[in-house]
């Protein structure tokens, strides 16, 4: 089954073609990072305009790369949310045009289901499994007992991990997106600043990163005021150590409680080298999988894979009334 995936929820314009949920025949991604960098973050209005400029190009390129014609596509899977509404609408409407023109069934996919299924592209899935979702907008622990069955065990009560990374990077004078740069700096520094590990002993699977973020920012501000020497690498290493300690501790608790067969990490922050290392170091009894680097951040291959499994479970659940939704729950999209 050939699934054409479309992803435009934030600042990547992407179309991919995936066979049977795992064989990536084309994965075309146009990134807008260089454009938003000048503003220190994603500007929604600019993001939608850039999607408009790029969308037909990425469709054409993906079809050519896969060496297929639209008549051979069995399903279109498009991110319906959550995300920036102006951006989502470009992908959803382009997908509807192709669906109408070539009579291809279309379904709307949840962006986080996509991040989770990025792991299916390379590692497959064995149930029950635990998914740690860590992206710019989400931090969640999800238990899956079978395909396309998402039980949220806990989530962030305030900032998402990626969001905290990006905000701290901005205060430390590093460019956007901050996550990869803080990660790079962290590798050169030491965990010497004694930052707190928020909610590590809370006894549940929820997270909180806003207090840690403020603590880091205030410490930096106070040191500047006192004219103290600031070691950016140590700041980054200490922040990363605090964040990854909490993420890994909660993942281990959930693994033990639910006796899972595998752990998968999903979302942009799955690219983090400190998280990858700590997970592998501290979890030996079940396999821990991370998506390949190009499937960690937003891409349409993960949406096509999730769409394939959503379709296996729920069939054709959408039509041309499909719409983008800036906020939507994972359990609601089927
Ligand atoms: O999944 P994603 O592309 O977008 C959302 O769905 O939110 O994630 C983007 C986030 C950004 O906050 C970015 O800073 C973060 O992932 N990120 C990282 C790393 N690479 C990307 N954070 C920490 N370490 C990294 N290596
Ligand atoms: Zn994402």
Short mmCIF file of N, CA and C in Angstrom, two decimals, residues 28 125 129 131 165 168 198 216 222 224 252 280 282 289 310:
data_model
loop_
_atom_site.label_atom_id
_atom_site.label_comp_id
_atom_site.label_asym_id
_atom_site.label_seq_id
_atom_site.Cartn_x
_atom_site.Cartn_y
_atom_site.Cartn_z
N UNK A 28 10.67 14.31 1.19
CA UNK A 28 11.14 15.64 0.80
C UNK A 28 10.76 16.63 1.90
N UNK A 125 7.56 -2.23 15.87
CA UNK A 125 6.98 -2.02 17.20
C UNK A 125 6.58 -3.35 17.81
N UNK A 129 4.27 -1.14 24.49
CA UNK A 129 5.47 -0.31 24.44
C UNK A 129 5.19 1.03 25.10
N UNK A 131 6.09 5.08 24.92
CA UNK A 131 6.65 6.13 24.06
C UNK A 131 6.89 7.38 24.89
N UNK A 165 14.32 24.31 26.04
CA UNK A 165 15.63 24.38 25.38
C UNK A 165 15.74 25.66 24.56
N UNK A 168 15.92 28.91 26.78
CA UNK A 168 17.20 29.05 27.47
C UNK A 168 18.29 29.45 26.49
N UNK A 198 13.09 18.98 38.48
CA UNK A 198 11.69 19.19 38.86
C UNK A 198 10.83 17.94 38.75
N UNK A 216 17.28 28.64 35.62
CA UNK A 216 18.48 28.79 34.77
C UNK A 216 18.61 30.25 34.32
N UNK A 222 21.58 36.84 37.39
CA UNK A 222 22.27 37.25 38.63
C UNK A 222 23.78 37.24 38.46
N UNK A 224 25.38 37.73 35.67
CA UNK A 224 25.71 38.88 34.82
C UNK A 224 25.77 40.15 35.66
N UNK A 252 11.81 5.15 33.32
CA UNK A 252 12.13 3.89 34.01
C UNK A 252 10.96 3.47 34.92
N UNK A 280 20.27 4.81 27.04
CA UNK A 280 20.95 3.54 26.72
C UNK A 280 21.76 3.05 27.92
N UNK A 282 21.20 3.66 31.19
CA UNK A 282 20.43 3.31 32.39
C UNK A 282 19.32 2.29 32.15
N UNK A 289 14.56 2.51 21.52
CA UNK A 289 14.76 2.93 20.12
C UNK A 289 14.57 4.43 19.95
N UNK A 310 -3.30 4.03 11.09
CA UNK A 310 -4.63 4.59 11.42
C UNK A 310 -5.68 4.00 10.47
#
